[in-house]
């Protein structure tokens, strides 16, 4: 098969690109409207206003575009090929000697371009924009001096005390409540003259119903001519920092780039922390382009005959059905990997393998 682009490849590619872009724009627009309406419940909390809500949703658009692209790709590709089938253009292309395989390559070539753009977006613009969105929301909602740095974790201020935590997570308690646990915590207590007076390092800081507790603490007190060090296993910390605000300021694994996810995994492994949530997101990014192509390849056989007599509603239904089935497969294998603790690479490789097997079987069936 000659892979050099020909006129029919360009024609099919343009049809697929235009249909995918239109579907993509509609889906992102729906998510934007839903996002704005979802922010209404937070308006009025602290100094959070409608303008903040709009800014927050605007910043999340790159992340939403990355998330919905696989669904837009399969729906758009099916609608484009269905339209070509309905006007007998696919039949004409087959009559001049083009195989189903060559037509599938033409579709994939168009999707590879958009997938590449989404990979760049997911590693550059989307994480930055999501961090800006979280900063806008948390600063206004909690009226807190708080920020999330890319490489140095969470920063918060309470009076003359500055908190830095490398990572953290919320945990469910047996009684149904939640607790916040921060890892690798440093507390910088400044004097009135701006000089560092006390530096406290704790392996973990945990907030429960009774308040904050620091674990495995090392405290250095800086005097005029001496430094005093104190080491204790556990120390109460009297602080009015809102744990909900701190939890909201923590960077979620799904909002990090691959580089940051890898650094987080290495950090948590070095310190004996559970890194599986980060591994889950890390490998999902590597399999993202494979999933898009496999999903669309599995749906392409329906364009050869099945969609010729169906309208747009049928194509839309099949596209949503394939996207939903693929999402359920990923969810199932991902949860199984988390529960049985096997390699996430296997969990993310199985769904595209299943979809490609379905595609191969359908191609053979339509050829027979």
Short mmCIF file of C-alpha atoms in Angstrom, two decimals:
data_model
loop_
_atom_site.label_atom_id
_atom_site.label_comp_id
_atom_site.label_asym_id
_atom_site.label_seq_id
_atom_site.Cartn_x
_atom_site.Cartn_y
_atom_site.Cartn_z
CA UNK A 1 0.00 0.00 0.00
CA UNK A 2 1.44 3.36 -1.10
CA UNK A 3 1.30 5.69 1.90
CA UNK A 4 2.07 8.84 -0.07
CA UNK A 5 -0.88 11.28 0.30
CA UNK A 6 -3.16 11.38 -2.75
CA UNK A 7 -6.09 13.58 -3.69
CA UNK A 8 -8.66 11.24 -2.16
CA UNK A 9 -6.69 11.18 1.11
CA UNK A 10 -6.85 14.97 1.30
CA UNK A 11 -10.56 14.95 0.52
CA UNK A 12 -11.38 12.38 3.21
CA UNK A 13 -9.05 14.13 5.67
CA UNK A 14 -10.79 17.48 5.16
CA UNK A 15 -14.21 15.90 5.68
CA UNK A 16 -13.09 14.18 8.87
CA UNK A 17 -11.29 17.25 10.23
CA UNK A 18 -14.24 19.56 9.66
CA UNK A 19 -16.69 17.12 11.25
CA UNK A 20 -14.44 16.42 14.25
CA UNK A 21 -13.76 20.13 14.83
CA UNK A 22 -17.48 20.93 14.71
CA UNK A 23 -18.32 18.09 17.12
CA UNK A 24 -15.44 19.11 19.34
CA UNK A 25 -16.62 22.72 19.50
CA UNK A 26 -20.16 21.63 20.41
CA UNK A 27 -18.98 19.31 23.19
CA UNK A 28 -16.58 21.87 24.66
CA UNK A 29 -19.32 24.50 24.49
CA UNK A 30 -21.70 22.22 26.38
CA UNK A 31 -19.09 21.61 29.07
CA UNK A 32 -18.40 25.34 29.35
CA UNK A 33 -22.09 26.12 29.88
CA UNK A 34 -22.38 23.31 32.42
CA UNK A 35 -19.22 24.56 34.13
CA UNK A 36 -20.55 28.11 34.48
CA UNK A 37 -23.86 26.87 35.88
CA UNK A 38 -22.00 24.58 38.29
CA UNK A 39 -20.07 27.58 39.68
CA UNK A 40 -23.28 29.40 40.68
CA UNK A 41 -23.39 27.52 43.99
CA UNK A 42 -20.03 29.00 45.00
CA UNK A 43 -20.83 32.61 44.10
CA UNK A 44 -21.00 34.64 47.29
CA UNK A 45 -18.57 32.46 49.22
CA UNK A 46 -15.78 34.75 50.36
CA UNK A 47 -15.26 37.27 47.58
CA UNK A 48 -16.11 34.81 44.79
CA UNK A 49 -18.19 36.60 42.14
CA UNK A 50 -19.68 35.81 38.73
CA UNK A 51 -16.59 37.33 37.08
CA UNK A 52 -14.40 34.91 39.02
CA UNK A 53 -16.64 32.03 37.90
CA UNK A 54 -16.33 33.02 34.24
CA UNK A 55 -12.55 33.39 34.58
CA UNK A 56 -12.30 30.00 36.27
CA UNK A 57 -14.29 28.23 33.54
CA UNK A 58 -12.34 30.04 30.79
CA UNK A 59 -9.07 28.77 32.23
CA UNK A 60 -10.40 25.19 32.30
CA UNK A 61 -11.24 25.15 28.57
CA UNK A 62 -7.84 23.66 27.48
CA UNK A 63 -8.27 20.82 29.98
CA UNK A 64 -11.86 20.21 28.84
CA UNK A 65 -10.75 20.18 25.20
CA UNK A 66 -8.12 17.55 26.02
CA UNK A 67 -10.61 15.41 27.94
CA UNK A 68 -13.46 15.39 25.39
CA UNK A 69 -11.29 15.03 22.29
CA UNK A 70 -11.46 11.19 22.08
CA UNK A 71 -15.27 11.35 22.18
CA UNK A 72 -15.32 14.16 19.61
CA UNK A 73 -12.93 12.20 17.39
CA UNK A 74 -15.04 9.05 17.19
CA UNK A 75 -18.34 10.93 16.80
CA UNK A 76 -16.91 13.31 14.21
CA UNK A 77 -15.23 10.53 12.22
CA UNK A 78 -18.43 8.46 12.13
CA UNK A 79 -20.51 11.45 11.07
CA UNK A 80 -18.04 12.36 8.31
CA UNK A 81 -17.80 8.82 6.95
CA UNK A 82 -21.53 8.34 7.34
CA UNK A 83 -22.15 11.42 5.22
CA UNK A 84 -19.73 10.12 2.56
CA UNK A 85 -21.48 6.74 2.65
CA UNK A 86 -24.93 8.32 2.40
CA UNK A 87 -23.93 10.21 -0.76
CA UNK A 88 -22.31 7.03 -2.19
CA UNK A 89 -18.88 8.70 -2.24
CA UNK A 90 -17.36 5.84 -0.25
CA UNK A 91 -18.83 3.42 -2.81
CA UNK A 92 -17.25 5.44 -5.63
CA UNK A 93 -13.87 5.44 -3.89
CA UNK A 94 -14.13 1.69 -3.42
CA UNK A 95 -15.03 1.30 -7.10
CA UNK A 96 -11.78 2.97 -8.22
CA UNK A 97 -9.80 0.41 -6.24
CA UNK A 98 -9.34 1.92 -2.78
CA UNK A 99 -9.37 -0.68 -0.05
CA UNK A 100 -11.01 -0.32 3.32
CA UNK A 101 -7.56 -0.33 4.85
CA UNK A 102 -6.46 2.64 2.74
CA UNK A 103 -9.61 4.58 3.63
CA UNK A 104 -8.97 3.86 7.30
CA UNK A 105 -5.40 5.16 6.95
CA UNK A 106 -6.77 8.39 5.46
CA UNK A 107 -9.04 8.86 8.46
CA UNK A 108 -6.27 8.08 10.96
CA UNK A 109 -3.84 10.48 9.27
CA UNK A 110 -6.27 13.34 9.84
CA UNK A 111 -6.85 12.33 13.45
CA UNK A 112 -3.13 11.97 14.17
CA UNK A 113 -2.68 15.69 13.46
CA UNK A 114 -5.32 16.73 16.00
CA UNK A 115 -4.15 14.11 18.50
CA UNK A 116 -0.62 15.52 18.33
CA UNK A 117 -1.94 19.02 19.03
CA UNK A 118 -3.88 17.70 22.02
CA UNK A 119 -0.81 15.95 23.43
CA UNK A 120 1.11 19.24 23.29
CA UNK A 121 -1.85 21.02 24.87
CA UNK A 122 -2.14 18.40 27.62
CA UNK A 123 1.52 18.83 28.56
CA UNK A 124 1.84 22.62 28.33
CA UNK A 125 -1.21 24.88 28.17
CA UNK A 126 -3.76 22.71 30.02
CA UNK A 127 -1.75 22.21 33.28
CA UNK A 128 -0.78 25.89 33.39
CA UNK A 129 -4.35 27.07 32.74
CA UNK A 130 -5.80 24.66 35.32
CA UNK A 131 -3.34 25.95 37.93
CA UNK A 132 -4.43 29.52 37.13
CA UNK A 133 -8.08 28.49 37.42
CA UNK A 134 -7.51 26.92 40.84
CA UNK A 135 -5.61 30.00 42.03
CA UNK A 136 -8.41 32.35 40.91
CA UNK A 137 -11.08 30.26 42.62
CA UNK A 138 -9.29 29.44 45.86
CA UNK A 139 -7.95 32.95 46.43
CA UNK A 140 -11.40 34.48 46.00
CA UNK A 141 -13.47 31.74 47.66
CA UNK A 142 -11.37 31.28 50.77
CA UNK A 143 -9.88 34.79 50.98
CA UNK A 144 -6.56 33.04 51.67
CA UNK A 145 -2.97 33.85 50.87
CA UNK A 146 -2.40 30.56 49.09
CA UNK A 147 -0.76 29.37 45.90
CA UNK A 148 0.31 26.12 44.27
CA UNK A 149 3.80 26.23 42.82
CA UNK A 150 4.75 23.94 39.97
CA UNK A 151 7.85 22.44 41.57
CA UNK A 152 7.56 23.34 45.28
CA UNK A 153 4.06 22.19 46.16
CA UNK A 154 1.46 24.10 48.17
CA UNK A 155 2.18 27.43 49.85
CA UNK A 156 -0.12 29.12 52.37
CA UNK A 157 0.20 32.00 54.81
CA UNK A 158 -1.28 32.59 58.25
CA UNK A 159 -0.07 35.81 59.81
CA UNK A 160 3.72 35.61 60.09
CA UNK A 161 3.79 31.84 59.45
CA UNK A 162 4.29 30.40 55.97
CA UNK A 163 3.42 26.78 55.20
CA UNK A 164 4.93 24.70 52.41
CA UNK A 165 3.79 21.13 51.68
CA UNK A 166 5.15 19.06 48.82
CA UNK A 167 1.97 17.00 48.41
CA UNK A 168 -1.12 15.79 50.22
CA UNK A 169 -4.47 14.10 49.97
CA UNK A 170 -7.85 13.82 51.61
CA UNK A 171 -8.70 10.49 53.24
CA UNK A 172 -12.00 8.92 54.23
CA UNK A 173 -12.36 8.11 57.91
CA UNK A 174 -14.13 5.05 59.31
CA UNK A 175 -16.92 7.24 60.71
CA UNK A 176 -17.66 8.73 57.30
CA UNK A 177 -15.74 11.98 57.68
CA UNK A 178 -12.59 13.12 55.91
CA UNK A 179 -9.11 14.04 57.09
CA UNK A 180 -6.42 16.01 55.30
CA UNK A 181 -2.84 14.78 55.31
CA UNK A 182 0.05 16.90 54.03
CA UNK A 183 3.49 15.45 53.30
CA UNK A 184 6.96 16.97 53.70
CA UNK A 185 5.70 20.06 55.53
CA UNK A 186 7.78 23.12 56.42
CA UNK A 187 6.59 25.97 58.62
CA UNK A 188 8.50 29.24 58.41
CA UNK A 189 7.76 31.57 61.36
CA UNK A 190 8.96 35.10 60.66
CA UNK A 191 9.63 37.86 63.16
CA UNK A 192 8.32 41.41 62.98
CA UNK A 193 11.61 42.49 61.41
CA UNK A 194 11.23 39.90 58.64
CA UNK A 195 13.89 37.57 60.08
CA UNK A 196 13.30 33.83 60.21
CA UNK A 197 12.76 32.86 63.86
CA UNK A 198 11.60 29.24 63.73
CA UNK A 199 11.79 26.61 61.01
CA UNK A 200 9.67 23.50 61.64
CA UNK A 201 9.86 20.44 59.43
CA UNK A 202 7.34 17.59 59.71
CA UNK A 203 7.16 14.41 57.69
CA UNK A 204 3.35 14.68 57.75
CA UNK A 205 0.77 17.15 59.01
CA UNK A 206 -2.69 15.72 59.61
CA UNK A 207 -5.94 17.57 60.28
CA UNK A 208 -8.62 15.71 62.19
CA UNK A 209 -11.62 16.76 64.25
CA UNK A 210 -9.36 17.79 67.15
CA UNK A 211 -7.16 20.00 64.94
CA UNK A 212 -3.73 19.85 63.31
CA UNK A 213 -1.09 17.32 64.42
CA UNK A 214 2.51 17.28 63.15
CA UNK A 215 4.32 13.93 62.97
CA UNK A 216 8.09 13.29 63.11
CA UNK A 217 8.90 16.92 63.80
CA UNK A 218 12.22 18.74 63.72
CA UNK A 219 12.14 22.34 64.94
CA UNK A 220 15.03 24.80 64.57
CA UNK A 221 14.87 28.06 66.57
CA UNK A 222 17.18 30.85 65.41
CA UNK A 223 18.48 33.18 68.12
CA UNK A 224 20.79 36.13 67.79
CA UNK A 225 23.92 33.99 68.11
CA UNK A 226 22.74 30.38 68.29
CA UNK A 227 20.44 27.79 66.74
CA UNK A 228 18.48 25.37 68.91
CA UNK A 229 17.13 22.11 67.49
CA UNK A 230 14.26 20.10 68.98
CA UNK A 231 13.05 16.72 67.71
CA UNK A 232 9.73 15.13 68.71
CA UNK A 233 7.56 12.35 67.31
CA UNK A 234 4.29 14.27 67.50
CA UNK A 235 3.38 17.90 68.09
CA UNK A 236 0.02 19.73 68.08
CA UNK A 237 -0.15 22.74 65.79
CA UNK A 238 -2.55 25.50 66.75
CA UNK A 239 -3.61 26.94 63.42
CA UNK A 240 -6.80 28.33 61.95
CA UNK A 241 -5.86 27.40 58.37
CA UNK A 242 -8.94 25.98 56.68
CA UNK A 243 -8.28 22.35 55.66
CA UNK A 244 -10.89 22.66 52.91
CA UNK A 245 -8.96 25.58 51.42
CA UNK A 246 -5.69 23.66 51.58
CA UNK A 247 -7.29 20.56 50.04
CA UNK A 248 -8.68 22.68 47.22
CA UNK A 249 -5.23 24.15 46.62
CA UNK A 250 -3.52 20.77 46.21
CA UNK A 251 -2.69 19.88 42.64
CA UNK A 252 -4.74 16.88 41.51
CA UNK A 253 -2.83 14.15 39.62
CA UNK A 254 -5.12 14.51 36.59
CA UNK A 255 -4.12 18.18 36.28
CA UNK A 256 -0.36 17.55 36.16
CA UNK A 257 1.87 17.12 33.12
CA UNK A 258 3.70 13.87 32.43
CA UNK A 259 6.95 15.41 33.67
CA UNK A 260 5.38 16.51 36.95
CA UNK A 261 3.64 13.16 37.35
CA UNK A 262 6.92 11.31 36.95
CA UNK A 263 8.60 13.57 39.53
CA UNK A 264 5.68 13.04 41.92
CA UNK A 265 5.88 9.26 41.50
CA UNK A 266 9.61 9.25 42.22
CA UNK A 267 9.16 11.50 45.23
CA UNK A 268 6.41 9.36 46.73
CA UNK A 269 8.33 6.15 46.14
CA UNK A 270 11.44 7.59 47.83
CA UNK A 271 9.37 8.52 50.88
CA UNK A 272 7.34 5.30 51.09
CA UNK A 273 4.06 6.94 50.01
CA UNK A 274 1.32 5.46 47.82
CA UNK A 275 1.94 6.58 44.23
CA UNK A 276 -0.72 4.53 42.42
CA UNK A 277 -3.05 7.50 41.74
CA UNK A 278 -0.14 9.25 40.03
CA UNK A 279 0.86 6.09 38.15
CA UNK A 280 -2.72 5.77 36.92
CA UNK A 281 -2.67 9.26 35.41
CA UNK A 282 0.90 8.90 34.17
CA UNK A 283 0.19 5.84 32.04
CA UNK A 284 -3.17 7.17 30.88
CA UNK A 285 -1.25 10.06 29.24
CA UNK A 286 1.08 7.69 27.39
CA UNK A 287 -1.83 5.63 26.08
CA UNK A 288 -3.92 8.69 25.14
CA UNK A 289 -2.97 8.73 21.40
CA UNK A 290 -3.26 4.93 21.19
CA UNK A 291 -6.75 5.10 22.65
CA UNK A 292 -7.91 7.76 20.19
CA UNK A 293 -6.71 5.85 17.12
CA UNK A 294 -7.93 2.46 18.39
CA UNK A 295 -11.36 3.87 19.23
CA UNK A 296 -11.78 5.42 15.78
CA UNK A 297 -10.46 2.34 13.96
CA UNK A 298 -12.98 0.19 15.80
CA UNK A 299 -15.81 2.49 14.70
CA UNK A 300 -14.78 2.87 11.04
CA UNK A 301 -16.23 -0.48 9.81
CA UNK A 302 -19.73 0.83 10.56
CA UNK A 303 -19.26 3.41 7.82
CA UNK A 304 -19.07 0.68 5.20
CA UNK A 305 -22.71 -0.08 4.62
CA UNK A 306 -24.33 0.31 8.03
CA UNK A 307 -24.47 4.11 7.98
CA UNK A 308 -25.48 4.47 4.36
CA UNK A 309 -29.17 4.23 5.12
CA UNK A 310 -29.02 5.93 8.52
CA UNK A 311 -29.35 9.60 9.30
CA UNK A 312 -27.30 11.84 11.52
CA UNK A 313 -29.09 10.56 14.61
CA UNK A 314 -27.90 7.03 13.93
CA UNK A 315 -24.30 8.13 13.44
CA UNK A 316 -24.43 10.23 16.57
CA UNK A 317 -25.86 7.32 18.55
CA UNK A 318 -23.17 4.90 17.33
CA UNK A 319 -20.42 7.40 18.09
CA UNK A 320 -21.66 7.94 21.63
CA UNK A 321 -22.12 4.18 22.05
CA UNK A 322 -18.51 3.47 21.05
CA UNK A 323 -17.14 6.28 23.24
CA UNK A 324 -19.20 5.08 26.21
CA UNK A 325 -18.19 1.44 25.71
CA UNK A 326 -14.52 2.39 25.51
CA UNK A 327 -14.78 4.59 28.61
CA UNK A 328 -16.44 1.75 30.54
CA UNK A 329 -13.70 -0.65 29.46
CA UNK A 330 -11.02 1.77 30.62
CA UNK A 331 -12.82 2.38 33.89
CA UNK A 332 -13.23 -1.35 34.51
CA UNK A 333 -9.59 -2.26 33.83
CA UNK A 334 -8.33 0.82 35.69
CA UNK A 335 -10.34 -0.07 38.79
CA UNK A 336 -9.20 -3.69 38.52
CA UNK A 337 -5.58 -2.53 38.38
CA UNK A 338 -6.11 -0.43 41.48
CA UNK A 339 -7.89 -3.19 43.39
CA UNK A 340 -5.65 -6.10 42.37
CA UNK A 341 -2.51 -3.90 42.26
CA UNK A 342 -1.24 -5.03 38.87
CA UNK A 343 0.61 -2.88 36.35
CA UNK A 344 -1.36 0.07 34.98
CA UNK A 345 0.34 -0.41 31.63
CA UNK A 346 -1.54 -3.68 31.25
CA UNK A 347 -4.80 -2.03 32.30
CA UNK A 348 -4.46 0.73 29.71
CA UNK A 349 -3.26 -1.59 26.95
CA UNK A 350 -6.21 -3.98 27.19
CA UNK A 351 -9.06 -1.61 26.08
CA UNK A 352 -7.41 -0.60 22.76
CA UNK A 353 -6.49 -4.23 22.12
CA UNK A 354 -10.13 -5.23 22.64
CA UNK A 355 -11.37 -2.42 20.37
CA UNK A 356 -8.81 -3.27 17.66
CA UNK A 357 -9.86 -6.93 17.84
CA UNK A 358 -13.47 -5.84 17.36
CA UNK A 359 -12.40 -3.67 14.43
CA UNK A 360 -10.49 -6.53 12.77
CA UNK A 361 -13.42 -8.90 13.19
CA UNK A 362 -15.85 -6.37 11.71
CA UNK A 363 -13.56 -5.70 8.76
CA UNK A 364 -13.37 -9.41 7.96
CA UNK A 365 -17.11 -9.79 8.35
CA UNK A 366 -17.86 -6.93 5.96
CA UNK A 367 -15.34 -8.30 3.47
CA UNK A 368 -16.89 -11.78 3.46
#
